[in-house]
Coordinates of N, CA and C in Angstrom, one line a residue:
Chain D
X266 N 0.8 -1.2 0.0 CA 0.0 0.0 0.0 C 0.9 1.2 0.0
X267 N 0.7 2.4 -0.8 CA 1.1 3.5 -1.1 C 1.0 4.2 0.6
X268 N 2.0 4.9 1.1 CA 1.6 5.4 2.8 C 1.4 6.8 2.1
X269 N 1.3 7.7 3.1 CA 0.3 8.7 3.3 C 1.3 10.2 2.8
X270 N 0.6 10.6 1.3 CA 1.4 11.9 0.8 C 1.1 13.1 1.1
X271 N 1.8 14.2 0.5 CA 1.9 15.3 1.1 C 2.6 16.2 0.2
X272 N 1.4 17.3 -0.2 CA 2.3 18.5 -1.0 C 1.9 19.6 -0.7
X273 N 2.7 20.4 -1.3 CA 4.1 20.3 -1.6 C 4.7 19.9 -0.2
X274 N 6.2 19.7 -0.6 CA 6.8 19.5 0.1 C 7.5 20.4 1.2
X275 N 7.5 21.5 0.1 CA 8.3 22.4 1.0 C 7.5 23.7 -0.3
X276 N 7.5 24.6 0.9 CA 7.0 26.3 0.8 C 7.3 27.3 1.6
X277 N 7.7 28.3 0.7 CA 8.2 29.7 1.0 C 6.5 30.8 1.2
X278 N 6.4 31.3 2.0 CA 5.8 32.3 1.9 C 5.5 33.8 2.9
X279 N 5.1 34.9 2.2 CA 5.4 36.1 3.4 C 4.2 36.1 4.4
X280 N 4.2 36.9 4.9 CA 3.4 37.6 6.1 C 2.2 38.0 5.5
X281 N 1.0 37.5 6.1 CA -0.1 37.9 5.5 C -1.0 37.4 4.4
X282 N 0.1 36.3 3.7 CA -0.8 35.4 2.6 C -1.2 34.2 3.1
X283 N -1.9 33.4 2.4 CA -2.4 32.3 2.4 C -1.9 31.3 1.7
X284 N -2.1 30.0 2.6 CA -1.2 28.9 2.4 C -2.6 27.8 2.4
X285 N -2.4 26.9 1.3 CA -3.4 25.6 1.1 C -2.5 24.3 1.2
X286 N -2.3 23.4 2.2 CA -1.8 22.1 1.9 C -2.4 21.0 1.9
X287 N -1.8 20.0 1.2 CA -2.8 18.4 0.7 C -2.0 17.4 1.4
X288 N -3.1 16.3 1.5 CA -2.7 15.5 1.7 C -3.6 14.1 1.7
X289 N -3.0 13.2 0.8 CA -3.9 11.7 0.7 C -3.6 10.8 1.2
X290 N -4.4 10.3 2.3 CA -4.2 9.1 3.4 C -3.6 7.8 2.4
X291 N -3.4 7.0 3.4 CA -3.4 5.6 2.9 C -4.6 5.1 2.5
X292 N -5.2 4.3 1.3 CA -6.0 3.4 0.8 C -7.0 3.0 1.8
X293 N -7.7 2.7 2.5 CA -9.0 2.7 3.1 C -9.1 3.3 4.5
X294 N -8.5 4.3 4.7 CA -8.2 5.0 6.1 C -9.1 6.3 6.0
X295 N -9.9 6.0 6.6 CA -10.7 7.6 6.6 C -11.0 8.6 7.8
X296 N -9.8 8.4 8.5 CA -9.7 9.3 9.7 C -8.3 10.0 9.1
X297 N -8.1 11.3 9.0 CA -7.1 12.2 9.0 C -7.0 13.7 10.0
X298 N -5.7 13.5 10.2 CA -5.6 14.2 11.7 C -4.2 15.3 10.9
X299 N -4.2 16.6 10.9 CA -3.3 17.1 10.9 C -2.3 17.8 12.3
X300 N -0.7 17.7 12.5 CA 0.3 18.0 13.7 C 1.0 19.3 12.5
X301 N 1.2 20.0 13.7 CA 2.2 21.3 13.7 C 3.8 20.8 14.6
X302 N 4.4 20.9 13.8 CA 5.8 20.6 14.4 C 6.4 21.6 14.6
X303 N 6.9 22.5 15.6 CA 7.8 23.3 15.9 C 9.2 23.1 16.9
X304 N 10.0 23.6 16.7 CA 11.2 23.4 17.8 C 10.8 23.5 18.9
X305 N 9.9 24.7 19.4 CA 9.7 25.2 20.5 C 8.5 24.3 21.5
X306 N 7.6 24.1 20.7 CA 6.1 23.3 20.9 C 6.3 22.2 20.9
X307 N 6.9 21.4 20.0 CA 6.9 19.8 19.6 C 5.7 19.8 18.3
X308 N 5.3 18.6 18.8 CA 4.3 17.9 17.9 C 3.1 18.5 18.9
X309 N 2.1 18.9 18.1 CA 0.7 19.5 18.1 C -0.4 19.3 17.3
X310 N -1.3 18.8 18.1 CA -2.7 18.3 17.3 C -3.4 19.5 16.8
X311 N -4.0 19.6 15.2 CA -4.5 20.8 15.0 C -6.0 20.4 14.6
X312 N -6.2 19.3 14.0 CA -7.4 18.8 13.8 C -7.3 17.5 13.8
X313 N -8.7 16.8 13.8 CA -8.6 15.6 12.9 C -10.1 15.7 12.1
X314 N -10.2 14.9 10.7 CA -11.5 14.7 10.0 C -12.1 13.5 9.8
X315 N -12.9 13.0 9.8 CA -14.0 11.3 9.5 C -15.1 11.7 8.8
X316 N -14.7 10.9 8.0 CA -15.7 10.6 6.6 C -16.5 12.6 6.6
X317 N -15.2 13.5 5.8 CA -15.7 14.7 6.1 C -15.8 15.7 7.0
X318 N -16.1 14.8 8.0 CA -16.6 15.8 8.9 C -15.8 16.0 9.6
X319 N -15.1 17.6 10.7 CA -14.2 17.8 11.7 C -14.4 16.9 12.8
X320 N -13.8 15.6 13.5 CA -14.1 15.3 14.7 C -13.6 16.1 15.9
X321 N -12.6 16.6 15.8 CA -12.0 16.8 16.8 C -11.1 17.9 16.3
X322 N -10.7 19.3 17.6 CA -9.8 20.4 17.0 C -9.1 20.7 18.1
X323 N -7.8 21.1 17.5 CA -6.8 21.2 18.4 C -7.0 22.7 19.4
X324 N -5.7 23.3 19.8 CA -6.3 24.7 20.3 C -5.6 25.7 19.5
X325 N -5.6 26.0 18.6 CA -5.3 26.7 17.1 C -6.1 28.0 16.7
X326 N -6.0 28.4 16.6 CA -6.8 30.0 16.1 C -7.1 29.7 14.8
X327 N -8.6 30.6 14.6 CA -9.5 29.9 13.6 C -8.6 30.5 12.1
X328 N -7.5 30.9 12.1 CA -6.8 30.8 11.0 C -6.6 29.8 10.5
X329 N -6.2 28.7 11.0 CA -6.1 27.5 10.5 C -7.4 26.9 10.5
X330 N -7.6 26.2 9.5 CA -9.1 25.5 9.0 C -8.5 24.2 8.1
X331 N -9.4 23.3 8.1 CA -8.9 22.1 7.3 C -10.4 21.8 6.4
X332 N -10.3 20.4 5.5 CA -11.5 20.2 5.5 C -11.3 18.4 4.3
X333 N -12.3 17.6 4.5 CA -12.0 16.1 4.1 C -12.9 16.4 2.6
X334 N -12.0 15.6 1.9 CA -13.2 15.4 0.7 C -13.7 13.6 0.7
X335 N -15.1 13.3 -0.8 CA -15.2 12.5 0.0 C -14.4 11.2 -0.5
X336 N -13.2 11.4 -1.2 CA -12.0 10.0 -1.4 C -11.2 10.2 0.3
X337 N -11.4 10.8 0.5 CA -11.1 10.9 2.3 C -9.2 11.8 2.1
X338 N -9.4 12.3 1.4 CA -7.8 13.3 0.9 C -8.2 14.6 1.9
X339 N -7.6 15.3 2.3 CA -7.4 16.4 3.4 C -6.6 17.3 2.9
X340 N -7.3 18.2 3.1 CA -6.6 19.8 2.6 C -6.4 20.5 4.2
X341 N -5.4 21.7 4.2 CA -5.4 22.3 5.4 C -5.6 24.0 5.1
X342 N -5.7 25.0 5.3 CA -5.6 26.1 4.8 C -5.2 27.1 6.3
X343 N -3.7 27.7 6.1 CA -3.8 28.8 6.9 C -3.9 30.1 6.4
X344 N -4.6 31.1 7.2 CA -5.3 32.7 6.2 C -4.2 33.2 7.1
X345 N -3.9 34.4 6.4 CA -3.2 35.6 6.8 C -1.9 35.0 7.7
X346 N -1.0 34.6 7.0 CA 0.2 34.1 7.7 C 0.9 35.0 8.9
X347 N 1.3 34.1 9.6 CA 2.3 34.8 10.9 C 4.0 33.9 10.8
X348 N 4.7 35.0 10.9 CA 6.2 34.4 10.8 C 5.9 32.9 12.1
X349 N 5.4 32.9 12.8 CA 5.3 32.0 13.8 C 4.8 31.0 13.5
X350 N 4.1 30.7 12.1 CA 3.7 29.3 11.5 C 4.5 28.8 10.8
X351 N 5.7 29.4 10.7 CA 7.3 28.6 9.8 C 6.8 27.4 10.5
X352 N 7.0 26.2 10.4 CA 6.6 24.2 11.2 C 6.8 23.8 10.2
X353 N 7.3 22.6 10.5 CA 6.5 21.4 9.8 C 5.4 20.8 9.9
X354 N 4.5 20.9 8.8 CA 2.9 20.2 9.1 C 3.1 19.1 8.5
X355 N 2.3 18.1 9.4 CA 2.3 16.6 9.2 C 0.7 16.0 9.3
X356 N 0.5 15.7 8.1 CA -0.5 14.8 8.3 C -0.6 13.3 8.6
X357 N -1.8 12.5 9.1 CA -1.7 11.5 9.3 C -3.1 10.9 9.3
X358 N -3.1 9.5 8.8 CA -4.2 9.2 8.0 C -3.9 7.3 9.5
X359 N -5.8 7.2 9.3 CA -5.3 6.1 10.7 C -6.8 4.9 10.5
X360 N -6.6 3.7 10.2 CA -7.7 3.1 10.3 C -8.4 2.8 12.3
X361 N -7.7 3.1 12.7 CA -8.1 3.0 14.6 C -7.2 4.0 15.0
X362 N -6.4 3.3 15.9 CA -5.9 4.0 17.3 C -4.0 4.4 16.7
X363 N -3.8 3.6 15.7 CA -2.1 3.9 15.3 C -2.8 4.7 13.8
X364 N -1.5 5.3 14.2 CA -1.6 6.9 12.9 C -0.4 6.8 12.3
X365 N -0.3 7.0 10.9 CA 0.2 6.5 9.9 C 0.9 8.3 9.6
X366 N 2.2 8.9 9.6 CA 2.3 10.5 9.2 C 2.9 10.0 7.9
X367 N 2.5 11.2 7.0 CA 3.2 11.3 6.5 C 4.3 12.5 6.0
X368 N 5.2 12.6 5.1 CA 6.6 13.0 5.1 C 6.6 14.8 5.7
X369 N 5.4 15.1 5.6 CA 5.1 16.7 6.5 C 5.7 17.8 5.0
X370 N 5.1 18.7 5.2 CA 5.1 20.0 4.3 C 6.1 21.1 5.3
X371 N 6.9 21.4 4.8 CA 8.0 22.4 5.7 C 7.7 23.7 5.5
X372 N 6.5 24.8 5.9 CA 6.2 26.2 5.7 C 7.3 27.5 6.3
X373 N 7.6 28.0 5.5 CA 8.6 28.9 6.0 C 7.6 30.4 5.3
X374 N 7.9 30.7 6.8 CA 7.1 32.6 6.4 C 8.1 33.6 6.7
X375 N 8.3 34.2 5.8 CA 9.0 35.7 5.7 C 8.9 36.6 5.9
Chain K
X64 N 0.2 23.3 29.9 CA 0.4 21.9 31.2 C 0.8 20.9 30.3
X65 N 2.0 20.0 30.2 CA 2.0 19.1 29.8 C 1.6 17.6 30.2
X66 N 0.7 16.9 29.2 CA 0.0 16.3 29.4 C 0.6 14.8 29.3
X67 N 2.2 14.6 28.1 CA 2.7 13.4 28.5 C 4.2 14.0 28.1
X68 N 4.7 13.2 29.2 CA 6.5 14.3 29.1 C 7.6 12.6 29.2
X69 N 8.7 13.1 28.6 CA 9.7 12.5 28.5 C 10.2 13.7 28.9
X70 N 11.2 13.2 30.1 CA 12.2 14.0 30.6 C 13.2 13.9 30.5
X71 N 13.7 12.8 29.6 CA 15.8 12.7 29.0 C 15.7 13.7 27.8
X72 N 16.0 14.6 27.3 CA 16.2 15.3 25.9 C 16.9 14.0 24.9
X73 N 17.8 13.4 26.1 CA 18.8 12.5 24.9 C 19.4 11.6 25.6
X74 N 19.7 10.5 25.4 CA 20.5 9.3 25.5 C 21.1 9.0 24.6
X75 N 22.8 7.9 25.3 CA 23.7 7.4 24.8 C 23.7 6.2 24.9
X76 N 23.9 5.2 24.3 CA 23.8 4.0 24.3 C 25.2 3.0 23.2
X77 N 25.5 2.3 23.9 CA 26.6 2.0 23.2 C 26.1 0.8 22.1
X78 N 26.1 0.7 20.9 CA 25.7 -0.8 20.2 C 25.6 -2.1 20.9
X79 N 24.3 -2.9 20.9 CA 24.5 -4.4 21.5 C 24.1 -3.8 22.7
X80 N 23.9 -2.8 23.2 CA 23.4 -2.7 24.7 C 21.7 -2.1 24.3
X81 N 21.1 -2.4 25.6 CA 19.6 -2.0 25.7 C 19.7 -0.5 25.7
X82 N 18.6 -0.1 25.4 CA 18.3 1.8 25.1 C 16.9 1.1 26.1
X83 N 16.7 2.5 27.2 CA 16.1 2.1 28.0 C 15.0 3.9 27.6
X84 N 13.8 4.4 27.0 CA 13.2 5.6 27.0 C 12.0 5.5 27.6
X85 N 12.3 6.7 28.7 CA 10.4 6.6 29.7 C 9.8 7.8 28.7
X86 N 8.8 7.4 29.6 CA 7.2 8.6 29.4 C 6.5 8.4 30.5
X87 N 6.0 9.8 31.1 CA 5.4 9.6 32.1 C 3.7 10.7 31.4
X88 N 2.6 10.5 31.9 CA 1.7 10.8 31.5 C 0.8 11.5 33.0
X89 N 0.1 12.4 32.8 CA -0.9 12.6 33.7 C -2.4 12.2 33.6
X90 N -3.1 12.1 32.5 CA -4.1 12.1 32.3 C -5.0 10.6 32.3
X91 N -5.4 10.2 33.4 CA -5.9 8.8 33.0 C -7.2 8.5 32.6
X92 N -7.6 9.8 31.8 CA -8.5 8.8 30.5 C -7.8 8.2 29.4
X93 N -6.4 8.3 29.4 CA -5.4 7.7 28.2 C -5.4 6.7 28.4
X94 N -6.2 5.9 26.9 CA -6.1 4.1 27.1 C -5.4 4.0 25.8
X95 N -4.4 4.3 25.4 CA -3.7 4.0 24.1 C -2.7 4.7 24.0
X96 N -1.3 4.1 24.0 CA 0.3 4.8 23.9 C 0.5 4.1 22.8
X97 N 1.3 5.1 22.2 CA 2.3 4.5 20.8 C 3.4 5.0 21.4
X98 N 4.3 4.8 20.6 CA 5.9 4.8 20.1 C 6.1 5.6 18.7
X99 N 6.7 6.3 18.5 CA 7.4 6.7 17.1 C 8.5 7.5 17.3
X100 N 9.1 6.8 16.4 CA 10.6 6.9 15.7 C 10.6 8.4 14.4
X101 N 11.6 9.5 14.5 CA 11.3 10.5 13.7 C 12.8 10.7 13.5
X102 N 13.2 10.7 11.7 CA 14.2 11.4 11.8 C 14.0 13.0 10.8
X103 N 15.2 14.2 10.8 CA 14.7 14.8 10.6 C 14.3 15.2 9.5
X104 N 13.5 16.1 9.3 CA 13.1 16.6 8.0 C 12.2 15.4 7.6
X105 N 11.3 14.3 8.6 CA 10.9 13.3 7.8 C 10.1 13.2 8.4
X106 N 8.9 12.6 8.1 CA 7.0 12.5 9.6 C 7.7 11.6 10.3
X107 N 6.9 11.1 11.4 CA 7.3 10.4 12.4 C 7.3 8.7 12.3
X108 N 7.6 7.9 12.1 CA 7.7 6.4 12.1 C 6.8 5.6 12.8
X109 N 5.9 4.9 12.8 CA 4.9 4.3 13.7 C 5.7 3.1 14.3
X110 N 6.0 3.2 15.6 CA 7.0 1.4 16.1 C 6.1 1.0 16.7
X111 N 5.5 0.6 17.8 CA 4.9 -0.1 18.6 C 3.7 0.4 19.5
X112 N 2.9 0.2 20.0 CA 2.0 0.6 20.9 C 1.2 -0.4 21.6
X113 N 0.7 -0.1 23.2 CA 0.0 -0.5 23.9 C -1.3 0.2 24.7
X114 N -2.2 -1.0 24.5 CA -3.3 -0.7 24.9 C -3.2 -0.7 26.5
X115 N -4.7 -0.1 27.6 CA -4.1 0.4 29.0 C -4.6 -0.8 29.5
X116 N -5.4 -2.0 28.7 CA -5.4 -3.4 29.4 C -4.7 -4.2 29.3
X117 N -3.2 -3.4 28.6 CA -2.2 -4.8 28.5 C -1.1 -3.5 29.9
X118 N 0.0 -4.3 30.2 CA 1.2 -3.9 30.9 C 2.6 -4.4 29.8
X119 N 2.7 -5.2 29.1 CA 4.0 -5.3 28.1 C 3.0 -5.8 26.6
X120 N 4.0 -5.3 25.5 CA 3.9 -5.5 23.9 C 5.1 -5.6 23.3
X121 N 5.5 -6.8 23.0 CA 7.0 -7.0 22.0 C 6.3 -7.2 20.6
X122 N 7.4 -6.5 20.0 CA 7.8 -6.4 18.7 C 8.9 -6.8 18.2
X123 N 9.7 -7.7 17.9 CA 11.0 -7.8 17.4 C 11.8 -7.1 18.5
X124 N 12.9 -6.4 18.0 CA 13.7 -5.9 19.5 C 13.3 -4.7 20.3
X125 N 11.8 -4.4 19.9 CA 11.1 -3.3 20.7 C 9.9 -4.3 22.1
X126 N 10.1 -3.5 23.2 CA 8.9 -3.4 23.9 C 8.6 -2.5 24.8
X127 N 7.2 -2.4 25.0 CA 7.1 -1.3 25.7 C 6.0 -1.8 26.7
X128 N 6.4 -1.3 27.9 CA 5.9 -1.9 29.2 C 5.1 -0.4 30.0
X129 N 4.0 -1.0 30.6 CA 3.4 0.2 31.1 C 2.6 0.1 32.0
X130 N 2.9 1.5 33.1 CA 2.6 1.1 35.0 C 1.7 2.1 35.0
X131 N 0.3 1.4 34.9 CA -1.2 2.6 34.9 C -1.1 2.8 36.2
X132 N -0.5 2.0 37.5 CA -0.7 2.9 38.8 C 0.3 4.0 39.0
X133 N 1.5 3.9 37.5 CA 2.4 5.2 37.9 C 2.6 6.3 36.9
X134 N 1.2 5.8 36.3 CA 1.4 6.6 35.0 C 2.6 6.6 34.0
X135 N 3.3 5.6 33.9 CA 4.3 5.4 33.4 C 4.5 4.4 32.3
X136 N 5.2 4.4 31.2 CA 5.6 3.7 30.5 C 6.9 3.9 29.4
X137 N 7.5 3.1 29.0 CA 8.8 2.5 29.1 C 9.2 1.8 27.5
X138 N 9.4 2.2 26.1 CA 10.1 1.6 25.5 C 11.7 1.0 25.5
X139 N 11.8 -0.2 25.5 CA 13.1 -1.2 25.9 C 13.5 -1.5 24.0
X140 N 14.9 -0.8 23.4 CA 15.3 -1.6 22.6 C 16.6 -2.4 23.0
X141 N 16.4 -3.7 22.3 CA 17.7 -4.7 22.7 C 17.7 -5.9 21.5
X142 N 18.3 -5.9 21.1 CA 19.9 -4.9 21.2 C 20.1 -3.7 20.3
X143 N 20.4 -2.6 20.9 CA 20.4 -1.3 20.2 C 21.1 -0.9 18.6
X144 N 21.0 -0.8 18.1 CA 21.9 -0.8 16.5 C 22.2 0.7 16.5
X145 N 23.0 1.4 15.2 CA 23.4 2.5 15.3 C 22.3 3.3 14.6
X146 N 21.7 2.3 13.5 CA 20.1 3.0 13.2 C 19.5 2.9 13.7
X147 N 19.4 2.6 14.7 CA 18.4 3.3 15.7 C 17.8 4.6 16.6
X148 N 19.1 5.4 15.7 CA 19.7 6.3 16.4 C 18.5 7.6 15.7
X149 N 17.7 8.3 16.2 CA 16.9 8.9 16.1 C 16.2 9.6 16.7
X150 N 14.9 10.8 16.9 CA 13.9 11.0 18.2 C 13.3 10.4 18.2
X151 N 12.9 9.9 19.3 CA 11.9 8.9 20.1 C 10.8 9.8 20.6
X152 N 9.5 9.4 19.9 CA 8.0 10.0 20.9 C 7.3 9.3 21.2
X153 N 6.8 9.6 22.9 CA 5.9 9.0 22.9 C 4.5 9.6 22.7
X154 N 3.8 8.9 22.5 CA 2.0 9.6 22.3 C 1.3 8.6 23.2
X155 N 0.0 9.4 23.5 CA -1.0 8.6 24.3 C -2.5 9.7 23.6
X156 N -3.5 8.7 23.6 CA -4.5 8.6 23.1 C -5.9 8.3 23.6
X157 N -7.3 8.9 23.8 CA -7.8 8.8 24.6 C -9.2 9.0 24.2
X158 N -10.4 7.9 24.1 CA -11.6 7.7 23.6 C -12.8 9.1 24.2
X159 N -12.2 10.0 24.1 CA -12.8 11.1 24.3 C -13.6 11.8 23.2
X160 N -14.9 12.6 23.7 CA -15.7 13.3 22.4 C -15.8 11.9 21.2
X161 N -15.4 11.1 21.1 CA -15.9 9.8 20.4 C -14.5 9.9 19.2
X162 N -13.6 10.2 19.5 CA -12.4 10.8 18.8 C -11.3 10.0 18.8
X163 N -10.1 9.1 18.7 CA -8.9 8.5 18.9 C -8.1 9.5 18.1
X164 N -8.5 10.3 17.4 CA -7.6 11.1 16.2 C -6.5 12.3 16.9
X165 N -6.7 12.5 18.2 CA -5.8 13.3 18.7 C -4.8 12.8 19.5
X166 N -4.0 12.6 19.1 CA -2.7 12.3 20.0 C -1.8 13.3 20.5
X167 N -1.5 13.4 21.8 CA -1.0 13.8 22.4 C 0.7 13.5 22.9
X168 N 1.5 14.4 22.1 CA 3.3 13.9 22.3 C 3.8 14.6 23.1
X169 N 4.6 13.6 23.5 CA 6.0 14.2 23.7 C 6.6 15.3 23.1
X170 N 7.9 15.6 24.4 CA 8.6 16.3 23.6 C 9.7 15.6 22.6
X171 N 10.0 14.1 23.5 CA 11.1 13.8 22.0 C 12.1 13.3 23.2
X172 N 12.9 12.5 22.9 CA 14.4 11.9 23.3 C 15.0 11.1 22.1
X173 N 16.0 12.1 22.3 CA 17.3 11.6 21.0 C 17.6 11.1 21.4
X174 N 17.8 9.8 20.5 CA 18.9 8.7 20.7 C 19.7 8.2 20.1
X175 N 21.2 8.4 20.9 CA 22.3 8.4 19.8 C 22.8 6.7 20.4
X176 N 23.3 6.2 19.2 CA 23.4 4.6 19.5 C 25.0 4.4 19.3
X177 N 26.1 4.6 19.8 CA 27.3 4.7 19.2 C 28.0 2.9 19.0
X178 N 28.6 3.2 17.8 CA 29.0 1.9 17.2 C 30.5 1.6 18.7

């Protein structure tokens, strides 16, 4: 089975724009959870989605928003960037209780 | 408030010897810990995990043992190799709002495995 992708890989962008990232689970997994990786924070729960719908949200400011389509692929969108969301975002796609990441999107803000 | 903490930043471990990484946890609606393995610039690795009705789970040269009266638990590798040399998280997991999708990490323990 193909594990769990993620694009782009890597992105540059300034202060104040908006950022869209993807991401397609593994093959019959329809729980997707997106993590914020920072030096300072660690690993951070920002959301998770099932069949669509938000189950669960981390404690994130409503800048960040996610949303599931229904092949169960996950998009994330952050509005009006802050230098402070430079991370690595990691998605991760989970038939139960083990969660599957995959390779993370590296956002750098200017 | 941190809700599951690893307190080594980092361990040394000589090859052919056991790597011994805790976690300790506060929260005991957590009925599910994993393990993962992260190097950098890469997602995190899935190794092992235990449910809060078991106390040990081997895997090949991983296990991880866990003390619900001390809120504690314990990945053991043996014998240590030099690729294994990596961060170590732990997560814990908890049937809350009808959700398993939020896991809760660590901060991380590097493990350097020297040949």
């Amino acid at each position: 089975k193909a594990g769990v992708t993620q694009t782009p890989r890597y992105l540059i962008k300034t202060r104040g724009q908006q950022v869209t990232l993807s991401c397609s689970p593994i093959s019959g997994h329809r729980s997707v959870s997106w993590y914020q990786q920072t030096p300072g924070q660690g690993l951070q729960f920002l959301f998770e989605y099932f069949s669509e719908t938000q189950r669960n949200k981390g404690n994130f400011p409503g800048r960040f928003s996610g949303r599931q389509f229904s092949n169960s692929r996950s998009e994330m969108n952050v509005s009006t960037l802050e230098l402070g969301d430079s991370a690595l975002y990691l998605c991760a796609s989970s038939p139960s209780y083990e969660q599957f990441f995959g390779p993370g999107t590296r956002l750098t803000v200017l | 408030d941190q809700q599951v903490k690893q307190n080594s930043p980092s361990l040394s471990v000589q090859e052919g010897r056991i790597s011994i990484l805790n976690c300790d946890y506060t929260n005991s609606m957590f009925d599910y810990f994993l393990w993962y393995k992260k190097y950098p610039a890469e997602g995190p690795t899935f190794l092992i995990s235990i449910s809060s009705i078991k106390d040990k789970n081997e895997d090949g040269r991983f296990t991880v043992f866990l003390n619900k009266s001390a809120k504690h638990l314990s990945l053991h590798i043996v014998p240590s190799q030099p690729g294994d040399s990596a961060v170590y998280f732990c997560a814990a997991s908890g049937n809350y709002g009808g959700s398993q999708g939020n896991l809760i990490f660590g901060k991380g323990t590097k493990l350097s495995v020297k040949p």
